mmCIF file with all atom_site columns, C-alpha atoms in Angstrom:
data_model
loop_
_atom_site.group_PDB
_atom_site.id
_atom_site.type_symbol
_atom_site.label_atom_id
_atom_site.label_alt_id
_atom_site.label_comp_id
_atom_site.label_asym_id
_atom_site.label_entity_id
_atom_site.label_seq_id
_atom_site.pdbx_PDB_ins_code
_atom_site.Cartn_x
_atom_site.Cartn_y
_atom_site.Cartn_z
_atom_site.occupancy
_atom_site.B_iso_or_equiv
_atom_site.pdbx_formal_charge
_atom_site.auth_seq_id
_atom_site.auth_comp_id
_atom_site.auth_asym_id
_atom_site.auth_atom_id
_atom_site.pdbx_PDB_model_num
ATOM 1   C CA . MET A 1 1   ? 0.000   0.000   0.000   1.00 41.00 ? 1   MET A CA 1
ATOM 2   C CA . VAL A 1 2   ? 1.363   3.410   -0.940  1.00 41.00 ? 2   VAL A CA 1
ATOM 3   C CA . ARG A 1 3   ? 1.737   5.689   2.044   1.00 41.00 ? 3   ARG A CA 1
ATOM 4   C CA . ILE A 1 4   ? 2.188   9.422   2.335   1.00 41.00 ? 4   ILE A CA 1
ATOM 5   C CA . THR A 1 5   ? 5.218   10.296  4.406   1.00 38.00 ? 5   THR A CA 1
ATOM 6   C CA . SER A 1 6   ? 4.650   11.552  7.915   1.00 37.00 ? 6   SER A CA 1
ATOM 7   C CA . VAL A 1 7   ? 6.518   14.764  7.105   1.00 33.00 ? 7   VAL A CA 1
ATOM 8   C CA . VAL A 1 8   ? 3.991   15.627  4.392   1.00 39.00 ? 8   VAL A CA 1
ATOM 9   C CA . LEU A 1 9   ? 1.069   14.592  6.571   1.00 40.00 ? 9   LEU A CA 1
ATOM 10  C CA . LEU A 1 10  ? 2.165   16.517  9.601   1.00 40.00 ? 10  LEU A CA 1
ATOM 11  C CA . GLY A 1 11  ? 3.339   19.556  7.690   1.00 41.00 ? 11  GLY A CA 1
ATOM 12  C CA . GLY A 1 12  ? 0.655   19.685  5.034   1.00 43.00 ? 12  GLY A CA 1
ATOM 13  C CA . PHE A 1 13  ? -2.435  18.379  6.778   1.00 42.00 ? 13  PHE A CA 1
ATOM 14  C CA . LEU A 1 14  ? -2.351  18.574  10.539  1.00 42.00 ? 14  LEU A CA 1
ATOM 15  C CA . ALA A 1 15  ? -0.148  21.590  11.185  1.00 40.00 ? 15  ALA A CA 1
ATOM 16  C CA . SER A 1 16  ? -1.987  23.975  8.895   1.00 41.00 ? 16  SER A CA 1
ATOM 17  C CA . THR A 1 17  ? -1.488  27.560  9.979   1.00 37.00 ? 17  THR A CA 1
ATOM 18  C CA . MET A 1 18  ? -4.317  29.128  8.024   1.00 37.00 ? 18  MET A CA 1
ATOM 19  C CA . ALA A 1 19  ? -6.521  31.427  10.078  1.00 39.00 ? 19  ALA A CA 1
ATOM 20  C CA . SER A 1 20  ? -10.324 31.689  10.392  1.00 43.00 ? 20  SER A CA 1
ATOM 21  C CA . CYS A 1 21  ? -13.025 29.099  9.802   1.00 47.00 ? 21  CYS A CA 1
ATOM 22  C CA . ALA A 1 22  ? -13.225 30.060  6.111   1.00 54.00 ? 22  ALA A CA 1
ATOM 23  C CA . SER A 1 23  ? -9.614  29.093  5.396   1.00 92.00 ? 23  SER A CA 1
ATOM 24  C CA . VAL A 1 24  ? -8.991  26.518  2.711   1.00 96.00 ? 24  VAL A CA 1
ATOM 25  C CA . ALA A 1 25  ? -7.059  23.404  3.733   1.00 97.00 ? 25  ALA A CA 1
ATOM 26  C CA . SER A 1 26  ? -4.384  22.465  1.212   1.00 96.00 ? 26  SER A CA 1
ATOM 27  C CA . VAL A 1 27  ? -4.927  18.768  0.456   1.00 97.00 ? 27  VAL A CA 1
ATOM 28  C CA . ASP A 1 28  ? -3.556  16.928  -2.571  1.00 97.00 ? 28  ASP A CA 1
ATOM 29  C CA . ALA A 1 29  ? -6.118  14.998  -4.600  1.00 98.00 ? 29  ALA A CA 1
ATOM 30  C CA . ALA A 1 30  ? -5.740  11.221  -4.720  1.00 98.00 ? 30  ALA A CA 1
ATOM 31  C CA . PRO A 1 31  ? -4.958  9.546   -8.072  1.00 98.00 ? 31  PRO A CA 1
ATOM 32  C CA . ASP A 1 32  ? -8.556  8.308   -8.573  1.00 98.00 ? 32  ASP A CA 1
ATOM 33  C CA . ALA A 1 33  ? -10.318 11.360  -7.098  1.00 98.00 ? 33  ALA A CA 1
ATOM 34  C CA . ALA A 1 34  ? -12.456 11.783  -10.226 1.00 98.00 ? 34  ALA A CA 1
ATOM 35  C CA . ASN A 1 35  ? -14.050 8.351   -9.735  1.00 98.00 ? 35  ASN A CA 1
ATOM 36  C CA . PRO A 1 36  ? -17.868 8.859   -9.641  1.00 97.00 ? 36  PRO A CA 1
ATOM 37  C CA . ALA A 1 37  ? -18.072 6.675   -6.510  1.00 97.00 ? 37  ALA A CA 1
ATOM 38  C CA . CYS A 1 38  ? -16.108 9.339   -4.631  1.00 98.00 ? 38  CYS A CA 1
ATOM 39  C CA . ALA A 1 39  ? -18.812 11.882  -5.447  1.00 97.00 ? 39  ALA A CA 1
ATOM 40  C CA . GLU A 1 40  ? -21.444 9.560   -3.944  1.00 96.00 ? 40  GLU A CA 1
ATOM 41  C CA . MET A 1 41  ? -19.538 9.569   -0.669  1.00 97.00 ? 41  MET A CA 1
ATOM 42  C CA . MET A 1 42  ? -18.468 13.211  -0.624  1.00 98.00 ? 42  MET A CA 1
ATOM 43  C CA . VAL A 1 43  ? -22.013 14.590  -0.766  1.00 97.00 ? 43  VAL A CA 1
ATOM 44  C CA . VAL A 1 44  ? -22.983 12.831  2.472   1.00 98.00 ? 44  VAL A CA 1
ATOM 45  C CA . LEU A 1 45  ? -19.922 13.634  4.597   1.00 98.00 ? 45  LEU A CA 1
ATOM 46  C CA . PRO A 1 46  ? -20.755 15.059  8.022   1.00 98.00 ? 46  PRO A CA 1
ATOM 47  C CA . GLU A 1 47  ? -20.311 18.754  8.752   1.00 98.00 ? 47  GLU A CA 1
ATOM 48  C CA . VAL A 1 48  ? -18.797 18.021  12.179  1.00 98.00 ? 48  VAL A CA 1
ATOM 49  C CA . ILE A 1 49  ? -16.559 15.288  13.614  1.00 98.00 ? 49  ILE A CA 1
ATOM 50  C CA . GLY A 1 50  ? -16.327 15.541  17.389  1.00 96.00 ? 50  GLY A CA 1
ATOM 51  C CA . ASP A 1 51  ? -16.036 19.298  17.832  1.00 94.00 ? 51  ASP A CA 1
ATOM 52  C CA . ALA A 1 52  ? -14.149 19.873  14.552  1.00 97.00 ? 52  ALA A CA 1
ATOM 53  C CA . GLU A 1 53  ? -16.138 21.610  11.812  1.00 97.00 ? 53  GLU A CA 1
ATOM 54  C CA . ARG A 1 54  ? -15.719 20.757  8.144   1.00 98.00 ? 54  ARG A CA 1
ATOM 55  C CA . ARG A 1 55  ? -13.937 23.345  6.030   1.00 97.00 ? 55  ARG A CA 1
ATOM 56  C CA . PRO A 1 56  ? -13.148 23.835  2.353   1.00 97.00 ? 56  PRO A CA 1
ATOM 57  C CA . THR A 1 57  ? -10.213 22.058  0.742   1.00 97.00 ? 57  THR A CA 1
ATOM 58  C CA . SER A 1 58  ? -8.118  22.759  -2.338  1.00 97.00 ? 58  SER A CA 1
ATOM 59  C CA . SER A 1 59  ? -8.773  19.523  -4.238  1.00 97.00 ? 59  SER A CA 1
ATOM 60  C CA . GLN A 1 60  ? -11.527 17.295  -5.557  1.00 97.00 ? 60  GLN A CA 1
ATOM 61  C CA . ALA A 1 61  ? -12.727 14.400  -3.357  1.00 98.00 ? 61  ALA A CA 1
ATOM 62  C CA . THR A 1 62  ? -11.015 15.721  -0.234  1.00 98.00 ? 62  THR A CA 1
ATOM 63  C CA . SER A 1 63  ? -12.269 17.081  3.042   1.00 98.00 ? 63  SER A CA 1
ATOM 64  C CA . ALA A 1 64  ? -10.842 18.432  6.288   1.00 98.00 ? 64  ALA A CA 1
ATOM 65  C CA . TRP A 1 65  ? -12.274 19.047  9.730   1.00 98.00 ? 65  TRP A CA 1
ATOM 66  C CA . GLY A 1 66  ? -10.880 21.544  12.219  1.00 97.00 ? 66  GLY A CA 1
ATOM 67  C CA . ASP A 1 67  ? -8.643  24.568  11.817  1.00 95.00 ? 67  ASP A CA 1
ATOM 68  C CA . PRO A 1 68  ? -5.874  23.561  11.977  1.00 95.00 ? 68  PRO A CA 1
ATOM 69  C CA . SER A 1 69  ? -6.950  20.257  10.446  1.00 96.00 ? 69  SER A CA 1
ATOM 70  C CA . GLN A 1 70  ? -7.647  17.466  12.932  1.00 97.00 ? 70  GLN A CA 1
ATOM 71  C CA . VAL A 1 71  ? -8.959  15.028  10.311  1.00 98.00 ? 71  VAL A CA 1
ATOM 72  C CA . VAL A 1 72  ? -8.137  14.906  6.595   1.00 98.00 ? 72  VAL A CA 1
ATOM 73  C CA . LEU A 1 73  ? -9.979  12.651  4.135   1.00 98.00 ? 73  LEU A CA 1
ATOM 74  C CA . ARG A 1 74  ? -9.050  11.751  0.543   1.00 98.00 ? 74  ARG A CA 1
ATOM 75  C CA . CYS A 1 75  ? -11.153 9.545   -1.699  1.00 98.00 ? 75  CYS A CA 1
ATOM 76  C CA . GLY A 1 76  ? -9.555  7.770   -4.625  1.00 98.00 ? 76  GLY A CA 1
ATOM 77  C CA . VAL A 1 77  ? -6.381  6.527   -2.956  1.00 98.00 ? 77  VAL A CA 1
ATOM 78  C CA . GLU A 1 78  ? -4.754  3.248   -3.943  1.00 96.00 ? 78  GLU A CA 1
ATOM 79  C CA . VAL A 1 79  ? -6.813  0.235   -2.877  1.00 94.00 ? 79  VAL A CA 1
ATOM 80  C CA . PRO A 1 80  ? -4.882  -1.629  -0.167  1.00 94.00 ? 80  PRO A CA 1
ATOM 81  C CA . GLY A 1 81  ? -3.843  -5.177  -0.899  1.00 90.00 ? 81  GLY A CA 1
ATOM 82  C CA . PRO A 1 82  ? -2.990  -7.861  1.618   1.00 88.00 ? 82  PRO A CA 1
ATOM 83  C CA . THR A 1 83  ? -1.227  -6.349  4.609   1.00 89.00 ? 83  THR A CA 1
ATOM 84  C CA . THR A 1 84  ? -0.041  -7.154  8.097   1.00 90.00 ? 84  THR A CA 1
ATOM 85  C CA . ASP A 1 85  ? -1.385  -3.814  9.347   1.00 93.00 ? 85  ASP A CA 1
ATOM 86  C CA . PRO A 1 86  ? -4.355  -4.216  11.696  1.00 95.00 ? 86  PRO A CA 1
ATOM 87  C CA . CYS A 1 87  ? -7.888  -4.008  10.347  1.00 95.00 ? 87  CYS A CA 1
ATOM 88  C CA . VAL A 1 88  ? -10.811 -2.690  12.342  1.00 94.00 ? 88  VAL A CA 1
ATOM 89  C CA . SER A 1 89  ? -14.475 -2.881  11.359  1.00 95.00 ? 89  SER A CA 1
ATOM 90  C CA . VAL A 1 90  ? -16.722 0.034   12.317  1.00 95.00 ? 90  VAL A CA 1
ATOM 91  C CA . ASN A 1 91  ? -20.381 -0.011  11.318  1.00 94.00 ? 91  ASN A CA 1
ATOM 92  C CA . ASN A 1 92  ? -19.685 -2.653  8.650   1.00 94.00 ? 92  ASN A CA 1
ATOM 93  C CA . VAL A 1 93  ? -16.809 -0.703  7.077   1.00 97.00 ? 93  VAL A CA 1
ATOM 94  C CA . ASP A 1 94  ? -13.346 -2.264  7.285   1.00 96.00 ? 94  ASP A CA 1
ATOM 95  C CA . TRP A 1 95  ? -10.426 0.116   7.833   1.00 97.00 ? 95  TRP A CA 1
ATOM 96  C CA . VAL A 1 96  ? -6.723  -0.785  7.597   1.00 97.00 ? 96  VAL A CA 1
ATOM 97  C CA . ALA A 1 97  ? -4.792  1.180   10.214  1.00 96.00 ? 97  ALA A CA 1
ATOM 98  C CA . HIS A 1 98  ? -1.210  2.284   9.823   1.00 95.00 ? 98  HIS A CA 1
ATOM 99  C CA . GLU A 1 99  ? 0.638   4.296   12.471  1.00 95.00 ? 99  GLU A CA 1
ATOM 100 C CA . ASP A 1 100 ? 3.779   6.096   11.370  1.00 95.00 ? 100 ASP A CA 1
ATOM 101 C CA . LYS A 1 101 ? 6.813   6.758   13.570  1.00 96.00 ? 101 LYS A CA 1
ATOM 102 C CA . SER A 1 102 ? 5.489   10.142  14.686  1.00 96.00 ? 102 SER A CA 1
ATOM 103 C CA . GLY A 1 103 ? 2.162   8.672   15.894  1.00 95.00 ? 103 GLY A CA 1
ATOM 104 C CA . ILE A 1 104 ? 0.045   9.909   12.962  1.00 97.00 ? 104 ILE A CA 1
ATOM 105 C CA . TRP A 1 105 ? -2.525  7.356   11.796  1.00 97.00 ? 105 TRP A CA 1
ATOM 106 C CA . THR A 1 106 ? -3.607  6.649   8.252   1.00 98.00 ? 106 THR A CA 1
ATOM 107 C CA . LEU A 1 107 ? -6.844  4.657   8.097   1.00 98.00 ? 107 LEU A CA 1
ATOM 108 C CA . THR A 1 108 ? -7.799  3.320   4.663   1.00 98.00 ? 108 THR A CA 1
ATOM 109 C CA . THR A 1 109 ? -11.019 1.583   3.705   1.00 98.00 ? 109 THR A CA 1
ATOM 110 C CA . TYR A 1 110 ? -10.461 -2.045  2.793   1.00 96.00 ? 110 TYR A CA 1
ATOM 111 C CA . GLY A 1 111 ? -12.395 -3.895  0.104   1.00 96.00 ? 111 GLY A CA 1
ATOM 112 C CA . ARG A 1 112 ? -13.900 -0.787  -1.498  1.00 97.00 ? 112 ARG A CA 1
ATOM 113 C CA . THR A 1 113 ? -12.939 0.702   -4.862  1.00 97.00 ? 113 THR A CA 1
ATOM 114 C CA . PRO A 1 114 ? -11.992 3.485   -4.831  1.00 98.00 ? 114 PRO A CA 1
ATOM 115 C CA . ALA A 1 115 ? -10.460 3.466   -1.373  1.00 98.00 ? 115 ALA A CA 1
ATOM 116 C CA . THR A 1 116 ? -10.811 6.313   1.096   1.00 98.00 ? 116 THR A CA 1
ATOM 117 C CA . GLU A 1 117 ? -7.984  7.464   3.348   1.00 98.00 ? 117 GLU A CA 1
ATOM 118 C CA . VAL A 1 118 ? -8.367  9.301   6.641   1.00 98.00 ? 118 VAL A CA 1
ATOM 119 C CA . VAL A 1 119 ? -5.379  10.879  8.381   1.00 98.00 ? 119 VAL A CA 1
ATOM 120 C CA . LEU A 1 120 ? -5.486  11.918  12.033  1.00 98.00 ? 120 LEU A CA 1
ATOM 121 C CA . ASP A 1 121 ? -3.499  12.305  15.213  1.00 96.00 ? 121 ASP A CA 1
ATOM 122 C CA . PRO A 1 122 ? -5.248  10.134  17.829  1.00 96.00 ? 122 PRO A CA 1
ATOM 123 C CA . THR A 1 123 ? -3.892  12.337  20.632  1.00 95.00 ? 123 THR A CA 1
ATOM 124 C CA . VAL A 1 124 ? -5.894  15.239  19.160  1.00 96.00 ? 124 VAL A CA 1
ATOM 125 C CA . ILE A 1 125 ? -9.115  13.463  18.147  1.00 96.00 ? 125 ILE A CA 1
ATOM 126 C CA . PRO A 1 126 ? -10.088 9.866   18.996  1.00 96.00 ? 126 PRO A CA 1
ATOM 127 C CA . SER A 1 127 ? -10.006 7.473   16.047  1.00 95.00 ? 127 SER A CA 1
ATOM 128 C CA . SER A 1 128 ? -13.158 5.824   17.392  1.00 94.00 ? 128 SER A CA 1
ATOM 129 C CA . THR A 1 129 ? -15.033 9.124   17.026  1.00 96.00 ? 129 THR A CA 1
ATOM 130 C CA . VAL A 1 130 ? -13.684 9.679   13.526  1.00 98.00 ? 130 VAL A CA 1
ATOM 131 C CA . LEU A 1 131 ? -14.429 6.179   12.237  1.00 97.00 ? 131 LEU A CA 1
ATOM 132 C CA . ALA A 1 132 ? -17.891 6.031   13.796  1.00 96.00 ? 132 ALA A CA 1
ATOM 133 C CA . THR A 1 133 ? -18.723 9.382   12.198  1.00 97.00 ? 133 THR A CA 1
ATOM 134 C CA . LEU A 1 134 ? -17.273 8.620   8.741   1.00 98.00 ? 134 LEU A CA 1
ATOM 135 C CA . SER A 1 135 ? -18.251 4.967   8.280   1.00 97.00 ? 135 SER A CA 1
ATOM 136 C CA . ASP A 1 136 ? -21.781 5.762   7.088   1.00 97.00 ? 136 ASP A CA 1
ATOM 137 C CA . SER A 1 137 ? -20.405 7.997   4.331   1.00 98.00 ? 137 SER A CA 1
ATOM 138 C CA . ALA A 1 138 ? -17.671 5.481   3.434   1.00 98.00 ? 138 ALA A CA 1
ATOM 139 C CA . SER A 1 139 ? -20.304 2.756   3.120   1.00 98.00 ? 139 SER A CA 1
ATOM 140 C CA . ARG A 1 140 ? -21.711 4.587   0.065   1.00 98.00 ? 140 ARG A CA 1
ATOM 141 C CA . ILE A 1 141 ? -18.866 2.956   -1.861  1.00 98.00 ? 141 ILE A CA 1
ATOM 142 C CA . PRO A 1 142 ? -19.930 -0.713  -2.020  1.00 97.00 ? 142 PRO A CA 1
ATOM 143 C CA . ALA A 1 143 ? -17.772 -3.354  -0.325  1.00 96.00 ? 143 ALA A CA 1
ATOM 144 C CA . GLN A 1 144 ? -16.316 -6.025  -2.575  1.00 95.00 ? 144 GLN A CA 1
ATOM 145 C CA . LYS A 1 145 ? -14.072 -7.685  0.041   1.00 92.00 ? 145 LYS A CA 1
ATOM 146 C CA . GLN A 1 146 ? -13.665 -7.900  3.794   1.00 90.00 ? 146 GLN A CA 1
ATOM 147 C CA . CYS A 1 147 ? -10.654 -8.134  6.051   1.00 89.00 ? 147 CYS A CA 1
ATOM 148 C CA . THR A 1 148 ? -9.851  -11.734 6.924   1.00 84.00 ? 148 THR A CA 1
ATOM 149 C CA . SER A 1 149 ? -9.109  -10.822 10.531  1.00 77.00 ? 149 SER A CA 1
ATOM 150 C CA . VAL A 1 150 ? -10.462 -7.836  12.396  1.00 63.00 ? 150 VAL A CA 1
ATOM 151 C CA . GLU A 1 151 ? -8.535  -6.189  15.215  1.00 57.00 ? 151 GLU A CA 1
ATOM 152 C CA . LYS A 1 152 ? -10.417 -6.083  18.498  1.00 46.00 ? 152 LYS A CA 1
ATOM 153 C CA . ASP A 1 153 ? -7.910  -3.668  20.049  1.00 44.00 ? 153 ASP A CA 1
ATOM 154 C CA . GLU A 1 154 ? -9.535  -0.974  22.203  1.00 44.00 ? 154 GLU A CA 1
ATOM 155 C CA . LYS A 1 155 ? -7.111  1.700   20.999  1.00 49.00 ? 155 LYS A CA 1
ATOM 156 C CA . PHE A 1 156 ? -9.192  2.072   17.852  1.00 49.00 ? 156 PHE A CA 1
#
């Protein structure tokens, strides 16, 4: 699975220094962002996750919540293949979780094409809140596969 480096994530997504709630979050579009299935999901994304409000982004099929960004979503990322990273199922949506060395998490839908990626710092916003809030929207992209083993770890 292709991963965005933690330097880009931390610098570009989570440490945004733009001011005011009308600021635009700079988020790079994923390679398959123009996939019509992304549009189906994007139109039903929630306006709030936890206490972070949704704000405009610079690219198609992306979204961000909070200012600075606490949660960044990109639809159209590479579909994950088999992995040893843990998988968690939330509201019938499987998410592959990857934690980088700086503690930033990348959660990618598994078994759905196109895949959706969510980036967050779990010390800023709980992953359980994020996944519970976003799983309904992510389910708009039909599942074609499921994880073979689902992590039951409480840290999710």
